[in-house]
Tab-separated table of C-alpha atoms in Angstrom:
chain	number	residue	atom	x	y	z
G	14	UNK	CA	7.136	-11.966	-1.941
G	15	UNK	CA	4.785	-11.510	-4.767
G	16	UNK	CA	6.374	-10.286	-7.796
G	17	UNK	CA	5.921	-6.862	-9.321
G	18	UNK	CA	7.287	-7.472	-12.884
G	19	UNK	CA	10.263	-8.518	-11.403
G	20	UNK	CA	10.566	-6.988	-7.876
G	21	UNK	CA	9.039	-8.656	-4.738
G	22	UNK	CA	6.051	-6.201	-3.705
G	23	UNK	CA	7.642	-5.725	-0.109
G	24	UNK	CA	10.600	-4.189	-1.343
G	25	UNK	CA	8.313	-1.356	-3.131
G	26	UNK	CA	6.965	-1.071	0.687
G	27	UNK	CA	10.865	-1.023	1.976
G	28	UNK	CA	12.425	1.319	-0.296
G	29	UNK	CA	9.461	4.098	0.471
G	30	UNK	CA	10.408	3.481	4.039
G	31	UNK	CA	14.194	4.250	2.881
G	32	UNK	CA	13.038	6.998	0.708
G	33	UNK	CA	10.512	8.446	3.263
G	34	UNK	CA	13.715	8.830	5.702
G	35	UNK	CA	12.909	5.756	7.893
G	36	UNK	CA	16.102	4.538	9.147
G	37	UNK	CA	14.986	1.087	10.914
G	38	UNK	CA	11.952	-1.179	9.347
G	39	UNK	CA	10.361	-4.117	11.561
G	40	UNK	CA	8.594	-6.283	9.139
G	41	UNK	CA	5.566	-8.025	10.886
G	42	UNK	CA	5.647	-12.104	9.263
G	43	UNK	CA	3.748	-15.161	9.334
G	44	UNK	CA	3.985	-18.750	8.799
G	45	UNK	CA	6.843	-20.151	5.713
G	46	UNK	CA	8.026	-15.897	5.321
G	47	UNK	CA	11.085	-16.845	5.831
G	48	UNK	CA	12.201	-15.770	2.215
G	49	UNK	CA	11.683	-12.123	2.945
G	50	UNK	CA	13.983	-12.049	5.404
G	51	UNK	CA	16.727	-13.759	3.149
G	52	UNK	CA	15.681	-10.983	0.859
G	53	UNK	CA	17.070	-8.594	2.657
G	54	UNK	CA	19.809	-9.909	3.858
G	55	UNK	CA	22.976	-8.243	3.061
G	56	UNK	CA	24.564	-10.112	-0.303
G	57	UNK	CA	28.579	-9.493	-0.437
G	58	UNK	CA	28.755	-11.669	-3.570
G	59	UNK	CA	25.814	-9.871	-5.542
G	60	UNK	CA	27.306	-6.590	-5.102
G	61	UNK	CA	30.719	-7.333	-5.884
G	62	UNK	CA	28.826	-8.986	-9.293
G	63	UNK	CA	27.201	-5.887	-9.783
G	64	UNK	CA	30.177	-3.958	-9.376
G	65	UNK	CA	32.263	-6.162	-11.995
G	66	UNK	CA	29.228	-5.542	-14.785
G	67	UNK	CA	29.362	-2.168	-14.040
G	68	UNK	CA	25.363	-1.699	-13.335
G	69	UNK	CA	25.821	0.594	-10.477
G	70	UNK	CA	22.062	1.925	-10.729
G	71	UNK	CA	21.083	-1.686	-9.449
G	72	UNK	CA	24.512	-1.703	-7.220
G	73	UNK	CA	22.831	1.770	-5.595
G	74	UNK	CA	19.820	0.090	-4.928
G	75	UNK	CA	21.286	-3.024	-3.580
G	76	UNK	CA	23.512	-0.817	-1.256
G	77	UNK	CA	20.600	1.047	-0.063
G	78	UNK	CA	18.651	-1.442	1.113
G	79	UNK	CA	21.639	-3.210	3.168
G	80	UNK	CA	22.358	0.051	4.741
G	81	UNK	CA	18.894	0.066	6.676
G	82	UNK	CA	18.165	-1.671	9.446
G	83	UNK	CA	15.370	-4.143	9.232
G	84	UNK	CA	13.680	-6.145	12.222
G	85	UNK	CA	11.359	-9.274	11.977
G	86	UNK	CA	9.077	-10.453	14.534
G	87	UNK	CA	6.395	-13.029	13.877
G	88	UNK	CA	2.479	-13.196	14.319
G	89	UNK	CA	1.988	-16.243	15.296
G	90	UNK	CA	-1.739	-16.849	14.485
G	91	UNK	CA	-3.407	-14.283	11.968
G	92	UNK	CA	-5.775	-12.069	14.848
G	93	UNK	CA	-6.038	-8.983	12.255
G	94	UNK	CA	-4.496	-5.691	11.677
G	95	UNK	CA	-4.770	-4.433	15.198
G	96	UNK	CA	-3.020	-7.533	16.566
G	97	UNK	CA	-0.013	-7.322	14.019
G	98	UNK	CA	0.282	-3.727	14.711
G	99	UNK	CA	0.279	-4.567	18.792
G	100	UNK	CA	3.356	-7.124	18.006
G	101	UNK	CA	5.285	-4.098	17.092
G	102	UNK	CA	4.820	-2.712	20.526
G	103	UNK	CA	8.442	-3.428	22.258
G	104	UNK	CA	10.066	-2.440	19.014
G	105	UNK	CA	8.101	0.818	18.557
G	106	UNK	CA	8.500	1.699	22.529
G	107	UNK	CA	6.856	5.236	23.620
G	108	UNK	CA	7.381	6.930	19.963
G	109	UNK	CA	5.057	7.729	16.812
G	110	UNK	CA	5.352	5.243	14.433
G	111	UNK	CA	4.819	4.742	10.668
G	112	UNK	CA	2.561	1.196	9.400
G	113	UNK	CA	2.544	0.948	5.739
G	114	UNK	CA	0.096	-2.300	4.725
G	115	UNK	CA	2.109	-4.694	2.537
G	116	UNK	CA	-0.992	-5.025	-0.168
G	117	UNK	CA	-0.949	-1.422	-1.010
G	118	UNK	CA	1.693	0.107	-3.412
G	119	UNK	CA	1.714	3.155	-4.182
G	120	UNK	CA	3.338	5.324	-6.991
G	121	UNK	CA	3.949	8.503	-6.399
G	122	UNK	CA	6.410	11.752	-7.272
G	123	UNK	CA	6.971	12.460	-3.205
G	124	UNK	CA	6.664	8.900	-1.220
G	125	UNK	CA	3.277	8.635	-0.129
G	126	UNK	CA	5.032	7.960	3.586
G	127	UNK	CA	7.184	11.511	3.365
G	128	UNK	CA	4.347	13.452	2.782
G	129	UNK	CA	2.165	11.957	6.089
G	130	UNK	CA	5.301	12.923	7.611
G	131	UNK	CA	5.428	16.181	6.415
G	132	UNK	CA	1.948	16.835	7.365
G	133	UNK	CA	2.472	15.370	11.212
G	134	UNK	CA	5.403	18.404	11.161
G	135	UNK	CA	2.604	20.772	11.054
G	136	UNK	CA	-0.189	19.025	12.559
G	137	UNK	CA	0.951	16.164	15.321
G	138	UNK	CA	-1.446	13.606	15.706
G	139	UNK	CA	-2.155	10.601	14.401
G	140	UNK	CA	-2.489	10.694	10.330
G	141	UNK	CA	-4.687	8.330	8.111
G	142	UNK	CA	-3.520	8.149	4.814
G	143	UNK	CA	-7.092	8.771	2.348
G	144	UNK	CA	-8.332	9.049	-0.832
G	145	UNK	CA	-11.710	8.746	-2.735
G	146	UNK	CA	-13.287	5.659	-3.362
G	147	UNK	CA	-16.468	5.222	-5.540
G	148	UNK	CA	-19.757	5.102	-3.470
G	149	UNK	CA	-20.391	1.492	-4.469
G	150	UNK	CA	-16.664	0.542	-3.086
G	151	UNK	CA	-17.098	1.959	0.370
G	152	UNK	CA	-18.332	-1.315	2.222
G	153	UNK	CA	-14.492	-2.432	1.376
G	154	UNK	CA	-12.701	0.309	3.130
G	155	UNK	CA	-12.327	2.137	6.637
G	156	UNK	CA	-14.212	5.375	5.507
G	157	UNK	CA	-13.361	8.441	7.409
G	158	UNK	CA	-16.405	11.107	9.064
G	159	UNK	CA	-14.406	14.232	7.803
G	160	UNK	CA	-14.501	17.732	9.438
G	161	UNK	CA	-12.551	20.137	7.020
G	162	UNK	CA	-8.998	21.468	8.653
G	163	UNK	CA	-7.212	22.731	5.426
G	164	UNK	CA	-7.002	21.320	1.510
G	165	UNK	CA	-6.969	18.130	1.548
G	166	UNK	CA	-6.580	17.672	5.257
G	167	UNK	CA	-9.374	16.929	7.636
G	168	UNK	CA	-9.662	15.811	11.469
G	169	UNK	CA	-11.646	11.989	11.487
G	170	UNK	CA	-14.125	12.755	14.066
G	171	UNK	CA	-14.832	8.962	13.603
G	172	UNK	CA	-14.331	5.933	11.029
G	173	UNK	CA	-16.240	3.675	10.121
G	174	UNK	CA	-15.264	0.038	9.287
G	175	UNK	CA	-16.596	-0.971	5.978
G	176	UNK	CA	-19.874	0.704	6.155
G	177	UNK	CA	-22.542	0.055	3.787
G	178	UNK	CA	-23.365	2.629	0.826
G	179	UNK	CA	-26.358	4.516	3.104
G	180	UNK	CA	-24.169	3.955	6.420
G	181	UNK	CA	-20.890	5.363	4.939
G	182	UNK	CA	-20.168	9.204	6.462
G	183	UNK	CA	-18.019	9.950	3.255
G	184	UNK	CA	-16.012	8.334	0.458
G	185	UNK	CA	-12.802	9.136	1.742
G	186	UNK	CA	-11.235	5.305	2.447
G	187	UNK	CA	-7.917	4.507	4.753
G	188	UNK	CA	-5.590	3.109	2.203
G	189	UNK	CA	-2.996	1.629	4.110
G	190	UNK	CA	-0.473	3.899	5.114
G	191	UNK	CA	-0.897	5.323	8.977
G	192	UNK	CA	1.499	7.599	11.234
G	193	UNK	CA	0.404	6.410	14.961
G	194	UNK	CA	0.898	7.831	18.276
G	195	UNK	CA	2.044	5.555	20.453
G	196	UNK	CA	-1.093	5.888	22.847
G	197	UNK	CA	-2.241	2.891	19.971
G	198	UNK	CA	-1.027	-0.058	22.112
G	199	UNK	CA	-2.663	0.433	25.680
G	200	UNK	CA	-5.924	0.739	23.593
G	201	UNK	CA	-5.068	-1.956	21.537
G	202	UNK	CA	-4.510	-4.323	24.343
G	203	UNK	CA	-7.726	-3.868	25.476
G	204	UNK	CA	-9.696	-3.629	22.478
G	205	UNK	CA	-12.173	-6.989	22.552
G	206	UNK	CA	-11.951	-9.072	19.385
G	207	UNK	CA	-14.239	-9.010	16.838
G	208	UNK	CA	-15.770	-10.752	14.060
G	209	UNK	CA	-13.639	-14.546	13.461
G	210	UNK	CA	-11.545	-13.390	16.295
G	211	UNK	CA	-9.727	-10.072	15.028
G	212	UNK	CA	-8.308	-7.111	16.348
G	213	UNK	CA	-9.404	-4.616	14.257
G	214	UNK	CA	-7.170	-1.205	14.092
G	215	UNK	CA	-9.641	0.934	12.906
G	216	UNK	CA	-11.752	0.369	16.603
G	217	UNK	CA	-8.595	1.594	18.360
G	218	UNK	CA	-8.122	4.242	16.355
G	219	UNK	CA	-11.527	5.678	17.150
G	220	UNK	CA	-10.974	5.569	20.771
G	221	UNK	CA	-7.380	7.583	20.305
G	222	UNK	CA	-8.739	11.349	21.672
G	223	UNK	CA	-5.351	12.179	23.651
G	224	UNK	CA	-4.373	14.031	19.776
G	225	UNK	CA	-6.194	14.652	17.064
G	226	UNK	CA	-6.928	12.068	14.346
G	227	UNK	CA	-6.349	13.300	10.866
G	228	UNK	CA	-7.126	12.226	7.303
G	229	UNK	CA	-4.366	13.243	4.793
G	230	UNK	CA	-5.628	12.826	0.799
G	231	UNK	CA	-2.276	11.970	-0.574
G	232	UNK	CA	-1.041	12.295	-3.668
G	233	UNK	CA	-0.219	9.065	-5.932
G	234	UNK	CA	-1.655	6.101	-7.526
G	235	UNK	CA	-2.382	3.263	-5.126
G	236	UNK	CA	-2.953	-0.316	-6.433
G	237	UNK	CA	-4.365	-2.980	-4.348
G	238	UNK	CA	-2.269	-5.859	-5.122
G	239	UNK	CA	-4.425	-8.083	-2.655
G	240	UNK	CA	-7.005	-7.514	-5.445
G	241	UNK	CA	-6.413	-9.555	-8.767
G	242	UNK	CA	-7.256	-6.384	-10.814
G	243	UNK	CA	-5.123	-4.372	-8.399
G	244	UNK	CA	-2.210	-6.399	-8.848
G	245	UNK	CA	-2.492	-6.897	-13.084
G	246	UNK	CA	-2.804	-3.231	-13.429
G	247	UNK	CA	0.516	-3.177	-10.999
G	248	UNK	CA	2.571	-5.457	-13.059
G	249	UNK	CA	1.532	-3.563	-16.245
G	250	UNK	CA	2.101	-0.191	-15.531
G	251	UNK	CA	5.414	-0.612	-13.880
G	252	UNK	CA	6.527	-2.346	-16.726
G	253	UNK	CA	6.048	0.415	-19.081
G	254	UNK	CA	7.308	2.954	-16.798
G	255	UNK	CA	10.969	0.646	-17.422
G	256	UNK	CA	13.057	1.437	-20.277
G	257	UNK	CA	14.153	-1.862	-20.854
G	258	UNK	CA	10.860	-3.545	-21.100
G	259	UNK	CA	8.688	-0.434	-22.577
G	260	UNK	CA	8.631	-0.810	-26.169
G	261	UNK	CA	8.353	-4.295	-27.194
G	262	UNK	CA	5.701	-5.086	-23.725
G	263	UNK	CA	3.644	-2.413	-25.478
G	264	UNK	CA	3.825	-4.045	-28.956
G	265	UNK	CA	2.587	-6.827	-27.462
G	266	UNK	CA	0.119	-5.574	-25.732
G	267	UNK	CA	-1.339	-3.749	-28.735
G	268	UNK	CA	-1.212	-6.664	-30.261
G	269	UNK	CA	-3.062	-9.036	-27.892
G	270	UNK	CA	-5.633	-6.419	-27.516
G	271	UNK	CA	-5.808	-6.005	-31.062
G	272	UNK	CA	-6.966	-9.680	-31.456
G	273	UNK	CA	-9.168	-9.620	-28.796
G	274	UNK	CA	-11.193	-6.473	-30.246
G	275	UNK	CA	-11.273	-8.676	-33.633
G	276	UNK	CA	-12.522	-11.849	-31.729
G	277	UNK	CA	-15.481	-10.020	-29.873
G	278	UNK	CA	-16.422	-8.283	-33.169
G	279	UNK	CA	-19.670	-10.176	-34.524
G	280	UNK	CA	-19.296	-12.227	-38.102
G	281	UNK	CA	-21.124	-10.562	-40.834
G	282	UNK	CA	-23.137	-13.126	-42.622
G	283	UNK	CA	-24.253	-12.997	-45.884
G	284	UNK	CA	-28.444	-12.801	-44.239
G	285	UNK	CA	-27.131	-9.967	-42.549
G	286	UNK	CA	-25.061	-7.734	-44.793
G	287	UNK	CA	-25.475	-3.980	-44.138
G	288	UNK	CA	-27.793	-1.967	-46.611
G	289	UNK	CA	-26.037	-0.403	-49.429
G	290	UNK	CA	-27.125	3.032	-50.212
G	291	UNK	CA	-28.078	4.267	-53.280
């Protein structure tokens, strides 16, 4: 429930669901999450308010999200991304299946989930959602062994999990946004834990060879909002991308920026006064 400006970061996840076509969302939770799923529970009362004030952009919205149909199961001890993924299992049943990872928001013209799903159209298969890291960020990421297929789409002959700069096959990273065949959860189920216990996706994923595995670059800006950088750059930019809060926010922040250039600037003291030319 971590606040973007002023919207809870899942519901950026939700509505690209909703916008993506997705007509039914299970939401895999933990311990005390019970406020996302009063969230998203229907409110009569806030959209008869809405109504009244006449703000029917934020009544569309509302009315949106209430008209999807969203499922909540719980992972009951934290056993890693594989494991939440394998709790989705009698939801999911034998069809392909979308996982967008709640830490990664992403910003884009065309939902970052529609166009995986355009690209499964054309090539079925499991698709990795990838861009470009830096070299020195690699050891942070799933990185991808690419073998070209078309622009910007390649089959992942293999991925490697975290790798360090001299292991890594490439720099293109899994960012957190997967279509999966449903082959996933019989390999899953008997994938042996890892490190502290974990379930780790990415060593399923590299034993899925029923259809290919592809890496799709998409197009958009991802933030990492697990990442304190990630998440300030978040809250700024999507504030200045709103009308409302635009203007003065950037006054603001010229200002405050302003001052801080002034404070780092080093005093000129009279010892050290710059030659004056004749």
């Amino acid at each position: 429930m971590l606040p973007i400006v002023d919207k809870p970061a899942i519901q950026f996840i939700v509505e690209e669901a909703i916008q993506s076509g997705i007509e039914e969302i299970l939401i895999i939770t933990g311990r005390n999450k019970r406020a996302i799923e009063d969230h998203f529970d229907r409110a009569v009362e806030l959209e008869l308010t809405l109504k009244a004030q006449g703000k029917y952009d934020l009544l569309g919205l509302v009315e949106e999200l209430s008209e999807v149909t969203i499922h909540y199961v719980r992972q009951k001890e934290a056993k890693g991304l594989g494991h939440a993924v394998l709790c989705a299992r009698q939801f999911v049943g034998n069809e392909p299946f979308a996982v967008l990872l709640g830490d990664d928001i992403i910003d884009a013209a065309v939902p970052c989930l529609r166009q995986l799903m355009d690209v499964y159209q054309d090539c079925p298969g499991t698709i990795l959602g990838v861009q470009e890291v830096p070299r020195t960020a690699v050891s942070s990421y799933g990185i991808v062994r690419p073998q070209p297929v078309k622009e910007n789409l390649w089959e992942a002959v293999d991925l490697v999990e975290k790798p360090s700069m001299e292991e890594a096959p490439s720099q293109l990273a899994v960012l957190g946004r997967y279509i999966i065949e449903p082959e996933i959860f019989a390999i899953l189920e008997n994938t042996t834990p890892g490190r502290g216990g974990e379930i780790q996706l990415t060593d399923a994923l590299r034993r899925l060879r029923e259809k290919p595995v592809y890496a799709f670059n998409f197009q958009g800006r991802r933030y990492d909002i697990g990442d304190k950088q990630g998440y300030l750059e978040a809250t700024i930019e999507y504030a200045l991308k709103r009308p409302d809060l635009r203007e003065r926010f950037l006054k603001y922040l010229i200002k405050q920026t302003g001052s801080l250039v002034t404070e780092e600037e080093p005093a000129t003291t009279a010892e050290h006064q710059p030659e004056k030319k004749a």
